[in-house]
mmCIF file of C-alpha atoms and ligand atoms in Angstrom:
data_model
loop_
_atom_site.group_PDB
_atom_site.id
_atom_site.type_symbol
_atom_site.label_atom_id
_atom_site.label_comp_id
_atom_site.label_asym_id
_atom_site.label_seq_id
_atom_site.Cartn_x
_atom_site.Cartn_y
_atom_site.Cartn_z
ATOM 1 C CA UNK A 164 -21.028 3.980 -68.967
ATOM 2 C CA UNK A 165 -18.741 2.553 -66.380
ATOM 3 C CA UNK A 166 -19.335 3.654 -62.796
ATOM 4 C CA UNK A 167 -16.226 5.187 -61.254
ATOM 5 C CA UNK A 168 -15.365 4.286 -57.694
ATOM 6 C CA UNK A 169 -13.631 7.006 -55.759
ATOM 7 C CA UNK A 170 -11.406 5.226 -53.311
ATOM 8 C CA UNK A 171 -9.964 8.490 -51.958
ATOM 9 C CA UNK A 172 -13.347 9.894 -51.039
ATOM 10 C CA UNK A 173 -13.558 11.624 -47.709
ATOM 11 C CA UNK A 174 -16.188 13.534 -45.791
ATOM 12 C CA UNK A 175 -19.861 12.747 -45.343
ATOM 13 C CA UNK A 176 -20.081 10.369 -48.284
ATOM 14 C CA UNK A 177 -17.112 8.310 -47.152
ATOM 15 C CA UNK A 178 -17.558 4.973 -45.554
ATOM 16 C CA UNK A 179 -14.620 4.789 -43.149
ATOM 17 C CA UNK A 180 -15.323 1.194 -42.316
ATOM 18 C CA UNK A 181 -14.590 0.283 -45.898
ATOM 19 C CA UNK A 182 -11.390 2.315 -46.076
ATOM 20 C CA UNK A 183 -9.770 1.270 -42.837
ATOM 21 C CA UNK A 184 -11.327 -2.011 -41.964
ATOM 22 C CA UNK A 185 -14.775 -2.200 -40.445
ATOM 23 C CA UNK A 186 -13.863 -3.539 -37.028
ATOM 24 C CA UNK A 187 -11.469 -0.812 -35.966
ATOM 25 C CA UNK A 188 -13.484 2.119 -37.262
ATOM 26 C CA UNK A 189 -16.742 0.740 -35.949
ATOM 27 C CA UNK A 190 -15.142 0.337 -32.519
ATOM 28 C CA UNK A 191 -13.721 3.811 -32.577
ATOM 29 C CA UNK A 192 -17.017 5.264 -33.735
ATOM 30 C CA UNK A 193 -18.871 3.456 -30.974
ATOM 31 C CA UNK A 194 -16.362 4.684 -28.417
ATOM 32 C CA UNK A 195 -16.613 8.308 -29.578
ATOM 33 C CA UNK A 196 -20.382 8.032 -29.666
ATOM 34 C CA UNK A 197 -20.432 6.731 -26.112
ATOM 35 C CA UNK A 198 -18.240 9.595 -24.969
ATOM 36 C CA UNK A 199 -20.396 12.186 -26.723
ATOM 37 C CA UNK A 200 -23.521 10.632 -25.261
ATOM 38 C CA UNK A 201 -21.988 10.573 -21.802
ATOM 39 C CA UNK A 202 -21.159 14.248 -21.897
ATOM 40 C CA UNK A 203 -24.353 15.264 -23.642
ATOM 41 C CA UNK A 204 -27.916 14.444 -22.824
ATOM 42 C CA UNK A 205 -27.057 11.170 -21.165
ATOM 43 C CA UNK A 206 -24.392 12.864 -19.041
ATOM 44 C CA UNK A 207 -27.012 13.841 -16.485
ATOM 45 C CA UNK A 208 -28.385 10.302 -16.390
ATOM 46 C CA UNK A 209 -26.911 7.166 -14.932
ATOM 47 C CA UNK A 210 -24.581 6.661 -17.889
ATOM 48 C CA UNK A 211 -22.622 9.771 -16.917
ATOM 49 C CA UNK A 212 -22.427 9.205 -13.156
ATOM 50 C CA UNK A 213 -19.220 7.175 -13.112
ATOM 51 C CA UNK A 214 -17.595 9.624 -15.504
ATOM 52 C CA UNK A 215 -18.684 12.639 -13.453
ATOM 53 C CA UNK A 216 -17.612 10.961 -10.233
ATOM 54 C CA UNK A 217 -14.128 10.567 -11.642
ATOM 55 C CA UNK A 218 -13.949 14.351 -12.097
ATOM 56 C CA UNK A 219 -15.073 15.147 -8.576
ATOM 57 C CA UNK A 220 -12.215 17.010 -6.882
ATOM 58 C CA UNK A 221 -10.568 15.330 -3.920
ATOM 59 C CA UNK A 222 -11.414 16.973 -0.601
ATOM 60 C CA UNK A 223 -8.372 19.053 0.286
ATOM 61 C CA UNK A 224 -9.375 20.597 3.577
ATOM 62 C CA UNK A 225 -7.309 20.544 6.711
ATOM 63 C CA UNK A 226 -6.166 17.067 7.690
ATOM 64 C CA UNK A 227 -7.393 15.502 10.905
ATOM 65 C CA UNK A 228 -5.499 16.973 13.860
ATOM 66 C CA UNK A 229 -2.782 14.959 15.554
ATOM 67 C CA UNK A 230 -3.481 14.359 19.233
ATOM 68 C CA UNK A 231 -0.652 13.745 21.692
ATOM 69 C CA UNK A 232 -0.535 13.285 25.435
ATOM 70 C CA UNK A 233 1.245 16.262 26.971
ATOM 71 C CA UNK A 234 2.737 13.875 29.509
ATOM 72 C CA UNK A 235 4.589 12.130 26.664
ATOM 73 C CA UNK A 236 6.569 15.292 25.904
ATOM 74 C CA UNK A 237 9.203 15.656 28.616
ATOM 75 C CA UNK A 238 9.966 19.087 30.001
ATOM 76 C CA UNK A 239 12.959 20.419 28.133
ATOM 77 C CA UNK A 240 12.565 17.596 25.639
ATOM 78 C CA UNK A 241 10.680 16.824 22.499
ATOM 79 C CA UNK A 242 8.386 14.341 20.825
ATOM 80 C CA UNK A 243 7.601 13.604 17.209
ATOM 81 C CA UNK A 244 4.303 13.030 15.510
ATOM 82 C CA UNK A 245 2.612 12.969 12.141
ATOM 83 C CA UNK A 246 0.091 15.506 10.892
ATOM 84 C CA UNK A 247 -1.412 15.301 7.419
ATOM 85 C CA UNK A 248 1.017 12.550 6.504
ATOM 86 C CA UNK A 249 4.051 14.664 7.392
ATOM 87 C CA UNK A 250 6.342 14.459 10.376
ATOM 88 C CA UNK A 251 6.556 17.203 12.937
ATOM 89 C CA UNK A 252 8.387 17.799 16.188
ATOM 90 C CA UNK A 253 7.124 19.363 19.395
ATOM 91 C CA UNK A 254 9.477 20.954 21.883
ATOM 92 C CA UNK A 255 8.355 21.399 25.468
ATOM 93 C CA UNK A 256 10.471 24.399 26.449
ATOM 94 C CA UNK A 257 10.431 26.600 29.526
ATOM 95 C CA UNK A 258 9.005 29.298 27.280
ATOM 96 C CA UNK A 259 6.237 27.019 26.075
ATOM 97 C CA UNK A 260 5.407 24.600 23.308
ATOM 98 C CA UNK A 261 6.998 24.983 19.888
ATOM 99 C CA UNK A 262 5.695 22.794 17.115
ATOM 100 C CA UNK A 263 7.588 22.617 13.825
ATOM 101 C CA UNK A 264 7.024 20.770 10.584
ATOM 102 C CA UNK A 265 9.957 18.561 9.653
ATOM 103 C CA UNK A 266 9.405 19.142 5.945
ATOM 104 C CA UNK A 267 12.268 20.999 4.312
ATOM 105 C CA UNK A 268 11.174 24.157 2.530
ATOM 106 C CA UNK A 269 13.552 23.461 -0.339
ATOM 107 C CA UNK A 270 12.182 20.323 -1.981
ATOM 108 C CA UNK A 271 10.198 18.699 0.794
ATOM 109 C CA UNK A 272 12.596 16.154 2.275
ATOM 110 C CA UNK A 273 12.219 15.292 5.946
ATOM 111 C CA UNK A 274 14.798 17.095 8.050
ATOM 112 C CA UNK A 275 16.432 15.473 11.066
ATOM 113 C CA UNK A 276 16.702 17.030 14.497
ATOM 114 C CA UNK A 277 20.261 16.851 15.803
ATOM 115 C CA UNK A 278 19.949 17.594 19.542
ATOM 116 C CA UNK A 279 23.697 17.718 20.175
ATOM 117 C CA UNK A 280 24.111 20.550 17.653
ATOM 118 C CA UNK A 281 20.610 21.981 18.165
ATOM 119 C CA UNK A 282 19.991 22.129 14.445
ATOM 120 C CA UNK A 283 17.731 20.538 11.872
ATOM 121 C CA UNK A 284 19.690 19.018 9.037
ATOM 122 C CA UNK A 285 18.282 18.085 5.663
ATOM 123 C CA UNK A 286 20.037 15.016 4.245
ATOM 124 C CA UNK A 287 19.122 15.832 0.660
ATOM 125 C CA UNK A 288 21.099 18.965 -0.194
ATOM 126 C CA UNK A 289 22.732 19.862 3.113
ATOM 127 C CA UNK A 290 20.255 22.533 4.042
ATOM 128 C CA UNK A 291 20.087 23.300 7.734
ATOM 129 C CA UNK A 292 17.960 25.241 10.203
ATOM 130 C CA UNK A 293 18.500 26.465 13.731
ATOM 131 C CA UNK A 294 16.556 25.145 16.702
ATOM 132 C CA UNK A 295 13.645 27.483 15.928
ATOM 133 C CA UNK A 296 13.427 26.272 12.343
ATOM 134 C CA UNK A 297 15.071 29.349 10.833
ATOM 135 C CA UNK A 298 16.892 28.467 7.627
ATOM 136 C CA UNK A 299 20.588 29.135 8.173
ATOM 137 C CA UNK A 300 22.435 27.378 5.382
ATOM 138 C CA UNK A 301 22.095 25.586 2.074
ATOM 139 C CA UNK A 302 19.248 25.909 -0.375
ATOM 140 C CA UNK A 303 16.139 26.123 1.867
ATOM 141 C CA UNK A 304 14.443 29.420 0.985
ATOM 142 C CA UNK A 305 12.301 29.751 4.107
ATOM 143 C CA UNK A 306 12.038 28.633 7.729
ATOM 144 C CA UNK A 307 10.360 25.390 8.738
ATOM 145 C CA UNK A 308 6.629 25.816 9.142
ATOM 146 C CA UNK A 309 5.324 26.419 12.651
ATOM 147 C CA UNK A 310 2.218 24.291 13.101
ATOM 148 C CA UNK A 311 -0.876 25.504 14.908
ATOM 149 C CA UNK A 312 -1.727 23.696 18.102
ATOM 150 C CA UNK A 313 -3.960 23.951 21.119
ATOM 151 C CA UNK A 314 -3.961 22.372 24.524
ATOM 152 C CA UNK A 315 -7.113 20.694 25.727
ATOM 153 C CA UNK A 316 -6.729 19.214 29.198
ATOM 154 C CA UNK A 317 -3.800 16.841 29.081
ATOM 155 C CA UNK A 318 -3.813 16.684 25.266
ATOM 156 C CA UNK A 319 -1.834 18.597 22.692
ATOM 157 C CA UNK A 320 -3.811 18.938 19.470
ATOM 158 C CA UNK A 321 -1.655 19.761 16.454
ATOM 159 C CA UNK A 322 -3.333 21.187 13.354
ATOM 160 C CA UNK A 323 -6.999 21.894 13.066
ATOM 161 C CA UNK A 324 -6.696 24.449 15.872
HETATM 162 S S1 LIG B 258 15.181 19.273 0.268
HETATM 163 FE FE1 LIG B 258 16.192 20.000 2.035
HETATM 164 S S2 LIG B 258 17.920 21.033 1.300
HETATM 165 FE FE2 LIG B 258 16.921 20.307 -0.497
#
């Protein structure tokens, strides 16, 4: 009797290497095996450390505070700084310090302070804010963020207060 070869065989009896070319399937099998091993028993061992490290969430706490010399902010004037990678502005007013983020609340562009008009203008979509950061026109849905600050001696510490 002639033995019949089933070339369309699938499942446990199949030899995928024979059907699809040994090199590719063997490589894929090895790769899947390595992944399964990494997440299984070997996941707790050294083999899984690089993989686990890649899943470690990035620390997203408060950024380091920005420190400015109070003497660098003229009375009645302003100075700019960077906190958490974003620009801010500090006004030294008769009524006290006012510290505002320069990040537009619409889509996050950096707004520009226009001292002559006493407004913040966003170049992206023509949003604008008054001198206190209150949204007055265009698409911004909310005022500019007031940043926390504290004064320590002759230093102004923005953020992390
Ligand atoms: S990002 Fe400022 S108005 Fe759109």
